[in-house]
PDB file of C-alpha atoms in Angstrom:
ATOM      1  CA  UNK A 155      -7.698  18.981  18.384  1.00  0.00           C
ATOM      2  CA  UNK A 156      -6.388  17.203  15.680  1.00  0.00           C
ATOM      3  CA  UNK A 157      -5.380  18.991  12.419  1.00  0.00           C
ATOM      4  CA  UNK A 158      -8.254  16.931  10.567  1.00  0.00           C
ATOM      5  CA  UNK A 159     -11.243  17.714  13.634  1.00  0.00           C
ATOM      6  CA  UNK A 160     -12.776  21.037  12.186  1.00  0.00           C
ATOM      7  CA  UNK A 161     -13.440  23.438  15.275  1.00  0.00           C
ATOM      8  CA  UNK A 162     -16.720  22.784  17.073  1.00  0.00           C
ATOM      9  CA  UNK A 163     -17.205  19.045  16.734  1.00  0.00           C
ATOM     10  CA  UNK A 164     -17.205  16.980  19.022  1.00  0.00           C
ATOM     11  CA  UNK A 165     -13.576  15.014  19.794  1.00  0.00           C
ATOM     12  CA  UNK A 166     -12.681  11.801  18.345  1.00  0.00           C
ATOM     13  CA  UNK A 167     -13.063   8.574  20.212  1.00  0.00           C
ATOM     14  CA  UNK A 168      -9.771   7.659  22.636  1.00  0.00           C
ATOM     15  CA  UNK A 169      -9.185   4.255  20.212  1.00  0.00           C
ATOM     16  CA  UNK A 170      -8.448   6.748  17.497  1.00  0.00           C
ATOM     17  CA  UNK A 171      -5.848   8.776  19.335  1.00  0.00           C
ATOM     18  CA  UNK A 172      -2.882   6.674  18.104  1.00  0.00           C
ATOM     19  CA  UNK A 173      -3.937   5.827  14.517  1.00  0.00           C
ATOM     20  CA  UNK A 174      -4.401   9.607  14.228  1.00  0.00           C
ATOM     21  CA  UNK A 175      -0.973  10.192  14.814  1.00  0.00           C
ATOM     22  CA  UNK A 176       0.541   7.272  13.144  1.00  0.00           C
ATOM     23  CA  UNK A 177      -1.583   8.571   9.717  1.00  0.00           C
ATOM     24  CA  UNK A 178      -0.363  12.302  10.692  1.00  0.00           C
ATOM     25  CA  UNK A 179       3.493  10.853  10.669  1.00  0.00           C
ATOM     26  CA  UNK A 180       3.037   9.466   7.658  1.00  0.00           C
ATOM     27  CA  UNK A 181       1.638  12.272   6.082  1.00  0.00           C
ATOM     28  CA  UNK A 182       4.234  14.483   7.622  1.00  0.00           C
ATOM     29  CA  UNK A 183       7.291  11.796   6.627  1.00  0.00           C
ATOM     30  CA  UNK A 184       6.283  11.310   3.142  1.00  0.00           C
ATOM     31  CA  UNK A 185       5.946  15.462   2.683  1.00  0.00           C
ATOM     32  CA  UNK A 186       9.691  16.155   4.142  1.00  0.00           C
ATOM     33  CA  UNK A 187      11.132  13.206   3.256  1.00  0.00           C
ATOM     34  CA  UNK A 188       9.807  11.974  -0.510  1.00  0.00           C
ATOM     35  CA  UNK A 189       8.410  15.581  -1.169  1.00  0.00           C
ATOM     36  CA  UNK A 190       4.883  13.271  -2.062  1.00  0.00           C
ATOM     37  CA  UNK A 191       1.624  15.134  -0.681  1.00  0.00           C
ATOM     38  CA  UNK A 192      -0.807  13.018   0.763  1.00  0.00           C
ATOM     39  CA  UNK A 193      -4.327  15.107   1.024  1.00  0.00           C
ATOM     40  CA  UNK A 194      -6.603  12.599   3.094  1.00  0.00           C
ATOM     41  CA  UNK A 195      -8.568  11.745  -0.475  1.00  0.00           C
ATOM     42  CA  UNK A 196      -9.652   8.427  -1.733  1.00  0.00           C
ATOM     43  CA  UNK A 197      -7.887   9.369  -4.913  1.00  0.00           C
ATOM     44  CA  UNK A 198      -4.679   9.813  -2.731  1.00  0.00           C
ATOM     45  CA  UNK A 199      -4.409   6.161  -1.879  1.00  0.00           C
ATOM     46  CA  UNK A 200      -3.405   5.615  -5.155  1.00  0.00           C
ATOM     47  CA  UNK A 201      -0.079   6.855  -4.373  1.00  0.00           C
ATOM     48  CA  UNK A 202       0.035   4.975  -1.342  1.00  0.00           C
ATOM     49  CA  UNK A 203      -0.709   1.747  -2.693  1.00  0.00           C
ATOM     50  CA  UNK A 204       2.300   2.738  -5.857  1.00  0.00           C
ATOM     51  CA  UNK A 205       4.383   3.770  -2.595  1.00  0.00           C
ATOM     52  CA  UNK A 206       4.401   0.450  -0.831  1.00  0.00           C
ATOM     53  CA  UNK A 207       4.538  -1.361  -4.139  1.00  0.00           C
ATOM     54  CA  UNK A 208       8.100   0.363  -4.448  1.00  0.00           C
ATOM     55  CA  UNK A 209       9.010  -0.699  -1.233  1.00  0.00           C
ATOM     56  CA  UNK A 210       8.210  -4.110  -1.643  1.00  0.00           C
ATOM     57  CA  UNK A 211      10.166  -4.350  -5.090  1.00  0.00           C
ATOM     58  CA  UNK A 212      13.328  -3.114  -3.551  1.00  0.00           C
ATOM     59  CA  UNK A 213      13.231  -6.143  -1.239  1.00  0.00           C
ATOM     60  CA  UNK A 214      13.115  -3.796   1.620  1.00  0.00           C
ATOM     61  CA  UNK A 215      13.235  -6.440   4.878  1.00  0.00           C
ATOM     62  CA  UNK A 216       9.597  -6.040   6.125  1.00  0.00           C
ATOM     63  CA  UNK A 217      10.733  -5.584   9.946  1.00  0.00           C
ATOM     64  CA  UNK A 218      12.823  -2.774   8.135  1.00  0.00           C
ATOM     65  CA  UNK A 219       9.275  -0.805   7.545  1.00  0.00           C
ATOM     66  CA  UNK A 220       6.644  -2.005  10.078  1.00  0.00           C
ATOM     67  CA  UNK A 221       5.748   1.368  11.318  1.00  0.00           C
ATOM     68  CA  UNK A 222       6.095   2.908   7.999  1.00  0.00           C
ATOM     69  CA  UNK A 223       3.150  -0.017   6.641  1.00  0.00           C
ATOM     70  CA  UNK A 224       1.297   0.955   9.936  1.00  0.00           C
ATOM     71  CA  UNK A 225       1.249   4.179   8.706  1.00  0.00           C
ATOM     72  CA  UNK A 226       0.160   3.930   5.055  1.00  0.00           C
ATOM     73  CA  UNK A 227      -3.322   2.052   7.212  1.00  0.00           C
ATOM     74  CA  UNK A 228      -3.430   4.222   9.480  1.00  0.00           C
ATOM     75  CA  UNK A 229      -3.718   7.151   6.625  1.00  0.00           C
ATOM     76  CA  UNK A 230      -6.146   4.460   4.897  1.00  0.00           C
ATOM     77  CA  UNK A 231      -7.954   4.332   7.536  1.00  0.00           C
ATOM     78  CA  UNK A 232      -8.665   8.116   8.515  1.00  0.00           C
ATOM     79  CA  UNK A 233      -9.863   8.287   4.659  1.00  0.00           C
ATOM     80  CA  UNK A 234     -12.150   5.844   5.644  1.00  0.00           C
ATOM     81  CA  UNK A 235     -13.522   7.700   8.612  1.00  0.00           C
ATOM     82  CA  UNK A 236     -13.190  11.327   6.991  1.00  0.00           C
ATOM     83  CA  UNK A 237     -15.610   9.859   3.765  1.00  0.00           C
ATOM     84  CA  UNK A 238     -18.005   7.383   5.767  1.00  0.00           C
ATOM     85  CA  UNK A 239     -18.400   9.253   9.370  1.00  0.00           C
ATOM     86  CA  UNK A 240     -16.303   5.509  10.698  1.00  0.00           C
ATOM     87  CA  UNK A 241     -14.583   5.491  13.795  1.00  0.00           C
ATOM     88  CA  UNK A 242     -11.883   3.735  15.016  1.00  0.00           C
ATOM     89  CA  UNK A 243     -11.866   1.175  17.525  1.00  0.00           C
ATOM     90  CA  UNK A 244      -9.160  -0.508  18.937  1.00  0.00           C
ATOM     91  CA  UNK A 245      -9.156  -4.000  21.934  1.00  0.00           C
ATOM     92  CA  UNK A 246      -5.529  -6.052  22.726  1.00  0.00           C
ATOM     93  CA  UNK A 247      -3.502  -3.523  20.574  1.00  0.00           C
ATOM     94  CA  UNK A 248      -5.299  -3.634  17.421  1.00  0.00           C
ATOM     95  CA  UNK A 249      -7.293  -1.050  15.404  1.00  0.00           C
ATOM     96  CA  UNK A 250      -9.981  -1.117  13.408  1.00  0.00           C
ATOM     97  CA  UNK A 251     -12.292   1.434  11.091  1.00  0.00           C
ATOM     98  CA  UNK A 252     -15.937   0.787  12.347  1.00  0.00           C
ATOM     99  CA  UNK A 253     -17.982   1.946   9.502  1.00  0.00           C
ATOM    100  CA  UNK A 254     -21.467   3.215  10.064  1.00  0.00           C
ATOM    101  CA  UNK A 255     -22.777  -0.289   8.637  1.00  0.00           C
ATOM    102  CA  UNK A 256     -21.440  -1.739  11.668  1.00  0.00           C
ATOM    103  CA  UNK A 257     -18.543  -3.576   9.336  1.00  0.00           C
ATOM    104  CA  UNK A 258     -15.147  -3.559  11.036  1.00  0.00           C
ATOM    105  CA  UNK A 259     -12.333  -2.922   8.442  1.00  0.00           C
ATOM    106  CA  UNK A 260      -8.611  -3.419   9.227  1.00  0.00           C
ATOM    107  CA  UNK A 261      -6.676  -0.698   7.156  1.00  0.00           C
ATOM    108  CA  UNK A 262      -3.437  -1.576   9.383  1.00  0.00           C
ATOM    109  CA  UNK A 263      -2.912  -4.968   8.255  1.00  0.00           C
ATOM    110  CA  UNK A 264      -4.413  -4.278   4.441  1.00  0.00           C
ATOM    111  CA  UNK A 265      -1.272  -2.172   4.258  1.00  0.00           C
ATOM    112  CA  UNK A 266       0.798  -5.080   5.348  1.00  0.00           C
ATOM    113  CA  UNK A 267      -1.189  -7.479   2.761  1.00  0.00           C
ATOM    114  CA  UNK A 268       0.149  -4.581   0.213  1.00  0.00           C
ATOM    115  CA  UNK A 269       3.675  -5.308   1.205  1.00  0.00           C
ATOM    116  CA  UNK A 270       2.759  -8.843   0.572  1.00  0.00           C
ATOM    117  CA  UNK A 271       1.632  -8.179  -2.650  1.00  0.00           C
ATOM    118  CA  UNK A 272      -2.157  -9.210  -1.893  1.00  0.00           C
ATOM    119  CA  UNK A 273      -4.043  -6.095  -0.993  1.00  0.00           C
ATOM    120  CA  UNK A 274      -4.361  -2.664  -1.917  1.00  0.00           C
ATOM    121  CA  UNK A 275      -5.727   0.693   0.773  1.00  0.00           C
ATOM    122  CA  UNK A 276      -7.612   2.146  -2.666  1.00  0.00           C
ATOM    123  CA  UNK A 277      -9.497  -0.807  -2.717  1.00  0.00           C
ATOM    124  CA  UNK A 278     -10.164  -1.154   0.715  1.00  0.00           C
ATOM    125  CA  UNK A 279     -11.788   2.292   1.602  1.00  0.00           C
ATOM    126  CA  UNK A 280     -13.958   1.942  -2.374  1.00  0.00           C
ATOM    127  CA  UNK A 281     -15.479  -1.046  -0.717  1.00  0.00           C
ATOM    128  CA  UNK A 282     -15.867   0.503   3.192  1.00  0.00           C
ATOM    129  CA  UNK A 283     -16.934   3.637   1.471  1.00  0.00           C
ATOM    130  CA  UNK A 284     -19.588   2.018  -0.749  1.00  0.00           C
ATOM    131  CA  UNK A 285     -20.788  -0.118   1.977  1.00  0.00           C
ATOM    132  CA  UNK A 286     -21.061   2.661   3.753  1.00  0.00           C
ATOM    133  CA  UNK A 287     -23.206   4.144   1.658  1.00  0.00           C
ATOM    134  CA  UNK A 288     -25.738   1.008   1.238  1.00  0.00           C
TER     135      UNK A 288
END
């Protein structure tokens, strides 16, 4: 069970199994490391979006943070799924947030658009979220 499954639901889909654990790294990383709580909110991705903003100022070589961006979706992502009921799915190594619309969102590679300086994960789950909602 993961530490976001609550006791007596039923287990998450096998394409969520590692996006799951990148997001709980992440969390976990960012806690010990940058003492920066992350709390699975939409409100939280603020900081994540500020986060990888930092990163990108300080010219930080992009290969240099791969799995840290992969991350920062992967977190997006399960804020996604824990606010919309969205699962993951994942085919030829990629993952996506299904949302309950049927819309496929790609949190992963929003993150990396971040580090680009073209994207943003707040934005991202307010527009999954609200289309969830539709």
């Amino acid at each position: 069970m993961t530490t976001r499954q609550a006791a007596g639901t039923s287990p998450r889909p096998s394409a969520a199994t590692k996006p799951v654990r990148w997001a709980a790294d992440a969390v976990s990383t960012l806690r010990e490391g940058a003492r920066v709580r992350l709390d699975y909110s939409a409100q939280s991705l603020w900081r994540v979006d500020r986060l990888i903003e930092e990163i990108r100022r300080e010219g930080v070589p992009y290969a240099a943070v791969e799995n840290v961006l992969r991350g920062f979706g992967a977190y997006a992502g399960e804020v996604v799924v824990g606010q919309t009921g969205a699962e993951w799915w994942a085919t030829g190594g990629e993952h996506w947030v299904r949302t309950p619309d049927g819309r496929l969102w790609d949190p992963v590679d929003e993150a990396r658009r971040c580090f680009a300086g073209d994207g943003s994960l707040r934005l991202l789950c307010r527009d999954a979220t609200g289309a969830a909602r539709r």
